[in-house]
Short mmCIF file of C-alpha atoms and ligand atoms in Angstrom, two decimals:
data_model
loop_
_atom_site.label_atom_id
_atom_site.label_comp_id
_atom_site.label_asym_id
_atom_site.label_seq_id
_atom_site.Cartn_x
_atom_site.Cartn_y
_atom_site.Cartn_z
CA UNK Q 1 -30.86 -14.84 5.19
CA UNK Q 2 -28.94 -13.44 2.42
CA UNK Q 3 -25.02 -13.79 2.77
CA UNK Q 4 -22.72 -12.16 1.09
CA UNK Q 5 -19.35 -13.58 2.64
CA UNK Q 6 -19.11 -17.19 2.63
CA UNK Q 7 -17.44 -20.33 4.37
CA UNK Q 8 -14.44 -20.79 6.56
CA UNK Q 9 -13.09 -23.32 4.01
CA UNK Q 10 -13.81 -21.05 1.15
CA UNK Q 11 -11.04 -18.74 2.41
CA UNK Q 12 -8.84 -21.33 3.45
CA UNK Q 13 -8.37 -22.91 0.09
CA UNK Q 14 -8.17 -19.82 -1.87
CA UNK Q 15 -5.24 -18.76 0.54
CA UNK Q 16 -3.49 -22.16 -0.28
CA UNK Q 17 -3.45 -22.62 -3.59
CA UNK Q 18 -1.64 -19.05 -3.67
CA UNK Q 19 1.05 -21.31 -2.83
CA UNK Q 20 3.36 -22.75 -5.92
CA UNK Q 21 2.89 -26.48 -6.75
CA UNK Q 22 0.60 -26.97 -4.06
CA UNK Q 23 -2.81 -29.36 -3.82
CA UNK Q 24 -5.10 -29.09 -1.25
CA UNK Q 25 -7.13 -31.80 -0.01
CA UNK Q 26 -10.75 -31.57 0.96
CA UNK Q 27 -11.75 -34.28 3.80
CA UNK Q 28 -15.46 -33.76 3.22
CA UNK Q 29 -17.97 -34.58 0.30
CA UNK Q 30 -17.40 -33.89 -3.19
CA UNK Q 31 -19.41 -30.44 -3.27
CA UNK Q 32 -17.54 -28.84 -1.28
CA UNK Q 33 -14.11 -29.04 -3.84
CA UNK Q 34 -16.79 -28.77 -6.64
CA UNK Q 35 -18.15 -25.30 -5.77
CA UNK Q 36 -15.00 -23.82 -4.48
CA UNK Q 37 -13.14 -24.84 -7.64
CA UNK Q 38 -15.73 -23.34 -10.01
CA UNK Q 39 -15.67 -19.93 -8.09
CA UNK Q 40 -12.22 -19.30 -7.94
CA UNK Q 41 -11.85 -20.57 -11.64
CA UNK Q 42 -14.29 -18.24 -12.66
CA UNK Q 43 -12.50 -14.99 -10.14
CA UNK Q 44 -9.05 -15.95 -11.59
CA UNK Q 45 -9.68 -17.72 -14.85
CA UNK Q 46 -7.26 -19.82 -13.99
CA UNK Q 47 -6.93 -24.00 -13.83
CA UNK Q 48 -7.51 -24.28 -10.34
CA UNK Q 49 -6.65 -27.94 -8.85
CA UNK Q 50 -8.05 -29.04 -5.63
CA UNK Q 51 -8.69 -32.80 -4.27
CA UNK Q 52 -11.43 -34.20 -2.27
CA UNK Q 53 -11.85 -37.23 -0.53
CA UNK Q 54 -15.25 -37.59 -1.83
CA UNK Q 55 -17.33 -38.92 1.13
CA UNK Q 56 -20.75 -40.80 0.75
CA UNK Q 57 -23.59 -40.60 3.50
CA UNK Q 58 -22.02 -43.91 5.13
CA UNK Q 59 -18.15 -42.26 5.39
CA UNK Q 60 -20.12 -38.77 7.22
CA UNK Q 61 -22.01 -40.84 9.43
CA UNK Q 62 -19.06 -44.03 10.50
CA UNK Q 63 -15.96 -41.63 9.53
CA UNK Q 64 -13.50 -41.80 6.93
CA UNK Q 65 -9.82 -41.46 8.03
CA UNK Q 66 -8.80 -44.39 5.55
CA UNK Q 67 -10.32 -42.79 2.59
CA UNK Q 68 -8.48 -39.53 4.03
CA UNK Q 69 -4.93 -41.68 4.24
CA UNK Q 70 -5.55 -43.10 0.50
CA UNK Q 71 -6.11 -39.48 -1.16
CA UNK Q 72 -3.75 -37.76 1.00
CA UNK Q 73 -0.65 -40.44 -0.61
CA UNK Q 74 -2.40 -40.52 -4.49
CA UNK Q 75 -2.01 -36.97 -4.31
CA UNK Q 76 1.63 -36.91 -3.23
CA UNK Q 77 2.07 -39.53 -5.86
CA UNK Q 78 0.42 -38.45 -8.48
CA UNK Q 79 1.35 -34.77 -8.95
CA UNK Q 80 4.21 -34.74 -6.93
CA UNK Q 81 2.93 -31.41 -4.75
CA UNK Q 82 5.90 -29.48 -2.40
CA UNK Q 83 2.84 -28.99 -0.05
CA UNK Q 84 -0.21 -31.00 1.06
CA UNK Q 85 -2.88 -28.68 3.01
CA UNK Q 86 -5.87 -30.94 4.37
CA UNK Q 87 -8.80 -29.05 5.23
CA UNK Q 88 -12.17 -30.38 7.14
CA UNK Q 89 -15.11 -29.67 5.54
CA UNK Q 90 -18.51 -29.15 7.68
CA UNK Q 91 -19.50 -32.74 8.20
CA UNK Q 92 -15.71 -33.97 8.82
CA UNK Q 93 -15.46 -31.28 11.50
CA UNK Q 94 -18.64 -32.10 12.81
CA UNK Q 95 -18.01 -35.80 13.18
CA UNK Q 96 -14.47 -34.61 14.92
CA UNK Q 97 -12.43 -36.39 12.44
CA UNK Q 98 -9.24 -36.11 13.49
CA UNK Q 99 -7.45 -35.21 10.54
CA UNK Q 100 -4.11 -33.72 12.35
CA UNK Q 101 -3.57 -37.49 13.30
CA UNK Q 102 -3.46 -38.38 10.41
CA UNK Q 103 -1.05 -35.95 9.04
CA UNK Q 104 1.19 -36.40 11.72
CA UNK Q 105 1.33 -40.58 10.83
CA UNK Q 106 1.74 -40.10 7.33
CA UNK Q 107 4.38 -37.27 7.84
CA UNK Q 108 7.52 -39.40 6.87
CA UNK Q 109 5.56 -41.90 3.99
CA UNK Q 110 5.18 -38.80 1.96
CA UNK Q 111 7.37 -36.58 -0.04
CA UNK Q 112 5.61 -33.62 0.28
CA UNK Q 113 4.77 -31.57 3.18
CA UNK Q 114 1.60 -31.69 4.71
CA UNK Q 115 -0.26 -28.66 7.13
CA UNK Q 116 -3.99 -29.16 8.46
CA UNK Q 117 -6.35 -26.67 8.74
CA UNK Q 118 -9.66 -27.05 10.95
CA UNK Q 119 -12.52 -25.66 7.97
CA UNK Q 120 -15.44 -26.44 8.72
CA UNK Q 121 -17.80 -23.80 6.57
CA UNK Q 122 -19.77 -23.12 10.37
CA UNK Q 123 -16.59 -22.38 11.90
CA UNK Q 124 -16.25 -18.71 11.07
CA UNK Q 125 -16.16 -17.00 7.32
CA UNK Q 126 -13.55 -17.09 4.56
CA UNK Q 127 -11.21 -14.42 6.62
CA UNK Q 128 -11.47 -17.11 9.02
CA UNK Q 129 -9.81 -19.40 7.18
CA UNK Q 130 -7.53 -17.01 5.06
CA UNK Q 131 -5.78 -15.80 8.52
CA UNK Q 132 -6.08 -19.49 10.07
CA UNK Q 133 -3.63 -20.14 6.62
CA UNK Q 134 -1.32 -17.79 6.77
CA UNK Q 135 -0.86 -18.21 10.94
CA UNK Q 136 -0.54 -22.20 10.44
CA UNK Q 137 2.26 -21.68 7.30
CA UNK Q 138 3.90 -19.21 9.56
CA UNK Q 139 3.88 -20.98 12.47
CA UNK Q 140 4.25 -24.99 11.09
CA UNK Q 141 6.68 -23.80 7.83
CA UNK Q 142 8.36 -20.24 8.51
CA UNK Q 143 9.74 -20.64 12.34
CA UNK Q 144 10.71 -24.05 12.80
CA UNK Q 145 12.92 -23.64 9.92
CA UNK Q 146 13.65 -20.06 8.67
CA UNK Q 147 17.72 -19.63 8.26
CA UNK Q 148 18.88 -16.37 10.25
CA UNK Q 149 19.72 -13.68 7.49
CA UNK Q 150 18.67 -10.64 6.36
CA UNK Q 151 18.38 -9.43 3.37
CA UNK Q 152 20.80 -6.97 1.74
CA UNK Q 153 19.05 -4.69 -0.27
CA UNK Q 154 15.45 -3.14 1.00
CA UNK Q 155 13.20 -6.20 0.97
CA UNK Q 156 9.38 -6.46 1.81
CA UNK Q 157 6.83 -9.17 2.65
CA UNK Q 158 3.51 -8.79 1.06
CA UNK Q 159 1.05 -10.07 3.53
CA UNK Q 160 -2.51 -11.42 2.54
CA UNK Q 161 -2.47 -11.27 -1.13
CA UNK Q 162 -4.22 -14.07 -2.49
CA UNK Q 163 -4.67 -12.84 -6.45
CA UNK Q 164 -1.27 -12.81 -8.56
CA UNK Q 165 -2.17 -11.69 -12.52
CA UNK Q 166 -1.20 -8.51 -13.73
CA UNK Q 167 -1.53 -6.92 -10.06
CA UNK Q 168 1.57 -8.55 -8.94
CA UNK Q 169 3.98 -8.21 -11.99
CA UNK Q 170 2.46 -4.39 -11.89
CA UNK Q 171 3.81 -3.75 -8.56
CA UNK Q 172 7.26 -6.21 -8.53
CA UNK Q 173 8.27 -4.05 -11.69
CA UNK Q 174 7.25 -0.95 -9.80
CA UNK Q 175 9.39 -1.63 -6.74
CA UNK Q 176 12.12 -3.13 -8.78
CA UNK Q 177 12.57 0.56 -10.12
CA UNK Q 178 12.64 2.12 -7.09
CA UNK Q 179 15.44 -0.82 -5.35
CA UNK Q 180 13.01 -2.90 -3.25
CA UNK Q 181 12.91 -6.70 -3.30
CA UNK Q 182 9.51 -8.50 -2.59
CA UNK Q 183 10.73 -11.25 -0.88
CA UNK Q 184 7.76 -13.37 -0.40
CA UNK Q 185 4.06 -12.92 -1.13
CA UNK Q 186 1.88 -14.92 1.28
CA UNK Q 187 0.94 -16.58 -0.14
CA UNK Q 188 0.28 -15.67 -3.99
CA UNK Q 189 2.78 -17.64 -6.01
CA UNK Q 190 5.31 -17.94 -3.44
CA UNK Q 191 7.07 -21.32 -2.92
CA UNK Q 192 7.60 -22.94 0.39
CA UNK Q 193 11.26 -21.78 0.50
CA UNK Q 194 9.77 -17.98 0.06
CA UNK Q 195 8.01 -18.68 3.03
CA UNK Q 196 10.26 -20.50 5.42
CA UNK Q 197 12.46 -17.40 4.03
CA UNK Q 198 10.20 -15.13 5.50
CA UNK Q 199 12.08 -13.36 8.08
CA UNK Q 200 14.84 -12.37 6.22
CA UNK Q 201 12.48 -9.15 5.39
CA UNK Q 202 12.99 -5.75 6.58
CA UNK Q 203 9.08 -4.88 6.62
CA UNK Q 204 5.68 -6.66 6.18
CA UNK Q 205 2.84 -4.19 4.85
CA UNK Q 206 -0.59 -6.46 5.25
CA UNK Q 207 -2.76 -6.35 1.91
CA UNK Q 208 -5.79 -7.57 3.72
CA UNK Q 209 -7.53 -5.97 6.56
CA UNK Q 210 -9.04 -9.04 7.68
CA UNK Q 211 -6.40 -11.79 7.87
CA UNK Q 212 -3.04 -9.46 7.29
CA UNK Q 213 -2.57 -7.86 10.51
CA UNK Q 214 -2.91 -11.21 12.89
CA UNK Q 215 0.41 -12.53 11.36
CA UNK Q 216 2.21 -9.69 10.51
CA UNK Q 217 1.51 -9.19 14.28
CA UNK Q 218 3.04 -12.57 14.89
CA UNK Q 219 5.71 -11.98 12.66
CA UNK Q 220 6.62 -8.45 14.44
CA UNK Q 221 6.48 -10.54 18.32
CA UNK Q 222 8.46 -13.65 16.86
CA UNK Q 223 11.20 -11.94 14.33
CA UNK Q 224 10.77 -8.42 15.53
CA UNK Q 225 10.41 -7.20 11.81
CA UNK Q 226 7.55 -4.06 12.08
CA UNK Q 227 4.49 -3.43 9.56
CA UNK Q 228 2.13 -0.81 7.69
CA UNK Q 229 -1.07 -1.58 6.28
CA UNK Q 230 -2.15 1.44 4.58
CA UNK Q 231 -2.81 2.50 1.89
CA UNK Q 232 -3.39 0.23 -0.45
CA UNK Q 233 -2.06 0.91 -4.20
CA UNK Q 234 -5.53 1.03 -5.58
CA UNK Q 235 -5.44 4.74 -7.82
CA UNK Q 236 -3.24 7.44 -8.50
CA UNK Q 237 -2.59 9.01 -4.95
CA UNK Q 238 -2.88 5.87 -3.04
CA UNK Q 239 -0.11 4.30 -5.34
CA UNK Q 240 1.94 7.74 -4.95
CA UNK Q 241 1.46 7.39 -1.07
CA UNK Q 242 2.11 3.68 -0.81
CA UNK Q 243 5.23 4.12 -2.88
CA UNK Q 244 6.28 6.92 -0.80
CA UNK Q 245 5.97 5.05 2.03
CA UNK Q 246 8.18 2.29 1.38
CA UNK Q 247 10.62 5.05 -0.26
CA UNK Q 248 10.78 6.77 2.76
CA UNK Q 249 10.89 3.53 4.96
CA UNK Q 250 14.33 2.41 3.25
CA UNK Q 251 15.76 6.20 2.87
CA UNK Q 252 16.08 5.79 -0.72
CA UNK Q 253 15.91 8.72 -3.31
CA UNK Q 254 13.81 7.84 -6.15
CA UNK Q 255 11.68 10.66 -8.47
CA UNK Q 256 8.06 9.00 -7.65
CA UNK Q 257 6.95 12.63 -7.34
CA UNK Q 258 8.15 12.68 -10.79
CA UNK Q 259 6.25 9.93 -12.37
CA UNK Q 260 2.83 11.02 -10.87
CA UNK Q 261 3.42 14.34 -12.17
CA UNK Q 262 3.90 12.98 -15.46
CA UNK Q 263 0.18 11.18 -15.06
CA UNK Q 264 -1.05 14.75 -13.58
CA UNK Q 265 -2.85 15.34 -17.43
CA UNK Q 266 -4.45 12.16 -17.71
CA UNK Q 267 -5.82 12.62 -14.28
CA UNK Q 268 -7.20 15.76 -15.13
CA UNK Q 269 -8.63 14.53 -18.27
CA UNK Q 270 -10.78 12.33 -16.31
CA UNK Q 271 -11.93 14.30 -13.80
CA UNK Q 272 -13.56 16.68 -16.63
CA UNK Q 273 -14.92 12.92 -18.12
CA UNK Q 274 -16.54 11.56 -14.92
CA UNK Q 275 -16.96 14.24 -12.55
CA UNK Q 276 -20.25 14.31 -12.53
CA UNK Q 277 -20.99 10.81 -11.72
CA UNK Q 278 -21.75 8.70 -8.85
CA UNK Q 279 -20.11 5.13 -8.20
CA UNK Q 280 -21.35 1.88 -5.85
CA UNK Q 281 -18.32 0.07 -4.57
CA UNK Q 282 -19.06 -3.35 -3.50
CA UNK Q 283 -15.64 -5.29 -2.60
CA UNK Q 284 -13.98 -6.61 0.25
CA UNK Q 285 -12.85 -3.97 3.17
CA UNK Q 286 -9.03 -3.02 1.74
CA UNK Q 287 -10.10 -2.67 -1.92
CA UNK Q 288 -13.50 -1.00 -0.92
CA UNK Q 289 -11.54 1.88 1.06
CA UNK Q 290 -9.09 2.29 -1.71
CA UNK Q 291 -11.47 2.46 -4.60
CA UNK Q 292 -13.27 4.70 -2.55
CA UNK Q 293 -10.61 7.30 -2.04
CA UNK Q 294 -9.73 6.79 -5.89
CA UNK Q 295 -12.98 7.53 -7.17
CA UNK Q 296 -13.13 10.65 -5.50
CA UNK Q 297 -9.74 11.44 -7.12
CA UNK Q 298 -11.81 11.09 -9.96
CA UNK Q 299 -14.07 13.34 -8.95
CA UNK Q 300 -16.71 10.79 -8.53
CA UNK Q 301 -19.14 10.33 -5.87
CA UNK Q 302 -18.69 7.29 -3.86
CA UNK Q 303 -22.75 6.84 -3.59
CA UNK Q 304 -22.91 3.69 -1.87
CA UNK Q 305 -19.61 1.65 0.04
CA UNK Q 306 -20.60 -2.11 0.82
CA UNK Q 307 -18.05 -4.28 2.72
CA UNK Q 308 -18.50 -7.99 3.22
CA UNK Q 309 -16.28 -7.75 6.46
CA UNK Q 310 -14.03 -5.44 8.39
CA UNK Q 311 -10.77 -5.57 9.92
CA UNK Q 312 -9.35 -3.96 12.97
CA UNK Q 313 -8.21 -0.74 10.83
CA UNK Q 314 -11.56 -0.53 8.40
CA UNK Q 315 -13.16 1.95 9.83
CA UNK Q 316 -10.52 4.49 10.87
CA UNK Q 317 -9.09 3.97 7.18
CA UNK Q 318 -12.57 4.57 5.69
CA UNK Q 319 -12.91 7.74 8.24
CA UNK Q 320 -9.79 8.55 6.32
CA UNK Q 321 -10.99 7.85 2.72
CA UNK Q 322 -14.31 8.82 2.92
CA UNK Q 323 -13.79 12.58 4.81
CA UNK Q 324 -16.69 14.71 4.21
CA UNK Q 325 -18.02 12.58 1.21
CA UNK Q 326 -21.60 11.97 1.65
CA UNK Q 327 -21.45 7.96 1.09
CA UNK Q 328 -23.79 5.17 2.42
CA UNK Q 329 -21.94 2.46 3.43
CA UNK Q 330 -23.25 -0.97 4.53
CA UNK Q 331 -20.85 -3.23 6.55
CA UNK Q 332 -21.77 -7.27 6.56
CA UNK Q 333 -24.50 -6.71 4.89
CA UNK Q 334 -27.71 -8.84 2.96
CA UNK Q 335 -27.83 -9.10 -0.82
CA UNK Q 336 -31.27 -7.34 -0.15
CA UNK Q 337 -29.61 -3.97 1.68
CA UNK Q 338 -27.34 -3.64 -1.13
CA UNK Q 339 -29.99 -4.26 -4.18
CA UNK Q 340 -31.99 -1.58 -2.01
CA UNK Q 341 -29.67 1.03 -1.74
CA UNK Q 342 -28.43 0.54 -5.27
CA UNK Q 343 -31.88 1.29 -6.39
CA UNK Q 344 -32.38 4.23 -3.90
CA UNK Q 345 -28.99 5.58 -5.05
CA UNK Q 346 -29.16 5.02 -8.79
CA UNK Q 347 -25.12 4.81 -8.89
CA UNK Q 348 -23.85 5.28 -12.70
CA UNK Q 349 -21.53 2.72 -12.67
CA UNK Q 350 -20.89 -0.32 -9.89
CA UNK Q 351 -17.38 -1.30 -9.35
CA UNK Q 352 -17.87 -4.84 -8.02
CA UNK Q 353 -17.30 -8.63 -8.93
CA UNK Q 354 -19.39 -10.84 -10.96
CA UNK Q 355 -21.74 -11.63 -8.25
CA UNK Q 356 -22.67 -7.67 -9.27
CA UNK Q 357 -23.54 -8.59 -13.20
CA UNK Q 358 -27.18 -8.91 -12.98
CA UNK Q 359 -27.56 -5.41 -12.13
CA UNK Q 360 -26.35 -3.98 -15.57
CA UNK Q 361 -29.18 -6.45 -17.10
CA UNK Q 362 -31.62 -5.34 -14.59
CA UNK Q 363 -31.08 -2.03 -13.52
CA UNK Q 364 -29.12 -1.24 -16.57
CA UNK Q 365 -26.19 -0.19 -14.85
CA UNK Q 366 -22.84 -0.85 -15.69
CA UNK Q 367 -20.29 -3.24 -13.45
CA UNK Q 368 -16.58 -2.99 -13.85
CA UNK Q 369 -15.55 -6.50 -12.74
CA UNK Q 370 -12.67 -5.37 -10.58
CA UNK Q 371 -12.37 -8.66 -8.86
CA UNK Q 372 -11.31 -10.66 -11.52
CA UNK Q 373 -8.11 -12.34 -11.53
CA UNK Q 374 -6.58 -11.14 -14.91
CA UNK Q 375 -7.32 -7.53 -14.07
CA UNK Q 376 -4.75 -4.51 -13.47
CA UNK Q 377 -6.07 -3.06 -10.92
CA UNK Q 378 -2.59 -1.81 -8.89
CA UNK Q 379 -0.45 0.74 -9.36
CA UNK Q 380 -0.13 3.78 -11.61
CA UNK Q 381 -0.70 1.65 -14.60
CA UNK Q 382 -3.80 0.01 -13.13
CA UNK Q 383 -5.24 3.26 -11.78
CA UNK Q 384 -4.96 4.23 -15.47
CA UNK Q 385 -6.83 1.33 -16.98
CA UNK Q 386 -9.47 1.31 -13.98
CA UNK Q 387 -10.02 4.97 -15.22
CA UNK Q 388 -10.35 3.94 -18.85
CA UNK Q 389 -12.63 1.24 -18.26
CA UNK Q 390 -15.09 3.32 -15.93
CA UNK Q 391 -15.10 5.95 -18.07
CA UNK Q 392 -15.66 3.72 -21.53
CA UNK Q 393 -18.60 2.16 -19.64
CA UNK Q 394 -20.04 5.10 -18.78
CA UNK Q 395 -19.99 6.72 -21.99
CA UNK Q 396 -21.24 3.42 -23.55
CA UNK Q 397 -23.86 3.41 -21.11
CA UNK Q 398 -25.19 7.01 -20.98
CA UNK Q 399 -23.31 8.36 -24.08
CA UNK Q 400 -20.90 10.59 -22.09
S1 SF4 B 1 -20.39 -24.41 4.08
FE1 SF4 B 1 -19.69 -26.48 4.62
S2 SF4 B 1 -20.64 -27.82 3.08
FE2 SF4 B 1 -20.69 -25.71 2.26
S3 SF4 B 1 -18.80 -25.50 1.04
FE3 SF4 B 1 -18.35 -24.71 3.10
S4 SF4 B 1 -17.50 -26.53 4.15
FE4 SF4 B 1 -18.55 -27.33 2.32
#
């Protein structure tokens, strides 16, 4: 009655406009882009440009393939977009508007290029349409025309990252150190030559547990390039061991041993800080499992553990994390479950998103927005801030 993921379309535009100078289009009433737009400009704080086709009661209930045609060639003329997703919306999809038709006719009138994705909200939720994106760019963009090459020095794919900011520059700088290319980022601020580019790779490591592993599984079959999905560089150890990985992947000899040791004090220093408190993590599986494991680094108790959905690997990862920890943890679950265990619990601090806020002004407990766009959340440096943050709310909160 109470959702907490949302709709198929949801996740499909947020993978898409990942994508450099690229404008989706909406073939469904104006809401829809209205909503979706606000959320994600809110999560990323960024200017966030999506197109709709606007429909009116007579378009859902006759169809509307003209109006589609029209918006579909003002966009390509107006702003000049590499890439043209169009996405059904509920009532297009429900209608069967067949909006691959009319991609496929206005193919060679536009400049840009032009994918379709089926996303209508009923059709599954937003992993739904984040791994229907990234299997339609592979599939319609990366193997008709990838060029046969690989890369010379190591080079990895990041797959199922769909928040750039300070995460991204965090880790390129990071691997840049150590002698290992990113090559492409699917899709957060790749361009459509990163992606057709794709296979030139040595390794894909999936960043999302519920839309990574389909097409780096597709990716493995098709361009026989393997791929890793744990962990995630969320804290201090995770980033060690997700460094190490890669470092041991490619043979290379780099000090990360080194630079962790060097952080070994300030780690310490907050495990005197916070050891004595108790955490809710509410976040999508991969970030969930990571925070988990990094507030117990902390020497916090992971109290409560709320996923909106799980991939194929959640569970035996949070097995992994979560080892003899004594942690509720709610998967799918109701607004009401959480609110309920959050008041059972009494956590000291909740390391959510903004949908989380209203508990610091009605339970009086602190949220660290860790979904926002424009936070450093990866990495040694973002384990570090993440630390400083929890720890500055806390003491603000309970005068640690
Ligand atoms: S559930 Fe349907 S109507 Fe609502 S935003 Fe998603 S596609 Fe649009």
């Amino acid at each position: 009655m109470e959702p907490m993921s949302t709709c198929k379309l949801f996740g499909a535009i947020r993978a898409v406009i990942g994508i450099k100078n690229t404008i989706p289009v909406i073939h469904g009433p104006r809401g829809c882009a209205y909503h979706i737009r606000y959320l994600l400009s809110v999560r990323s704080g960024s200017r966030i440009r999506i197109c709709s086709t606007e429909l009116s009661q007579e378009d859902v209930v006759f169809g509307a393939e003209d109006k589609l045609r029209e918006t579909i060639i003002a966009v390509d003329e107006t702003y000049k977009p590499d890439l043209i997703p169009v996405l059904s919306s509920c009532s297009t999809s429900i209608i069967g508007e067949d909006i691959q038709k009319v991609a496929r006719e206005l193919k060679d009138d536009i400049n840009a290029e032009i994918i379709t994705i089926s996303a209508g909200g009923f059709e599954s939720d937003q992993s739904g349409g984040y791994e229907e994106v990234l299997q339609t760019l592979i599939e319609d963009i990366t193997i008709p025309n990838h060029l046969i090459k690989e890369a010379d020095k190591p080079s990895i794919n990041l797959i199922g990252v769909f928040r750039g900011g300070p995460d991204l520059l965090e880790l390129k700088k990071t691997l840049k150190r150590i002698g290992i290319n990113i090559n492409c980022v699917l899709t957060s601020g790749s361009s459509l030559e990163d992606i057709k580019n794709i296979p030139t790779a040595h390794l894909n490591y999936s960043f999302c547990d519920v839309s990574g592993i389909t097409p780096c599984k597709i990716l493995e079959n098709e361009f026989k390039i393997p791929f890793t999905y744990y962990p995630f560089p969320i804290g201090f150890s995770n980033s060690l061991n997700f460094f190490k990985t890669l470092i041991d992947y490619f043979g290379l000899d780099y000090p990360i041993q080194k630079e962790y040791d060097k952080l070994k004090p300030s780690i310490d220093y907050f495990r005197e800080k916070l050891g004595d408190y108790k955490a809710a993590i509410i976040a999508g599986p991969t970030r969930a499992i990571a925070l988990a494991s990094f507030v117990r680094e902390l020497g916090m108790t992971p109290a409560l553990v709320s996923m909106d959905l799980i991939g194929e690997y959640t569970l035996k990862e949070l097995q992994w994390a979560l080892e003899g920890a004594k942690t509720r943890i709610l998967i799918e679950p109701e607004l009401g479950e959480i609110e309920k265990l959050i008041i059972e619990e009494q956590p000291h601090i909740i390391l959510g998103g903004l949908g989380e806020s209203y508990f610091s002004y009605n339970l009086k407990i602190p949220v660290l927005d860790i979904m926002h766009g424009r936070e450093l959340t990866w990495g040694f440096q973002g384990a570090l801030s993440i630390s400083q943050k929890i720890l500055n709310l806390i003491k603000r909160r309970f005068k640690a």
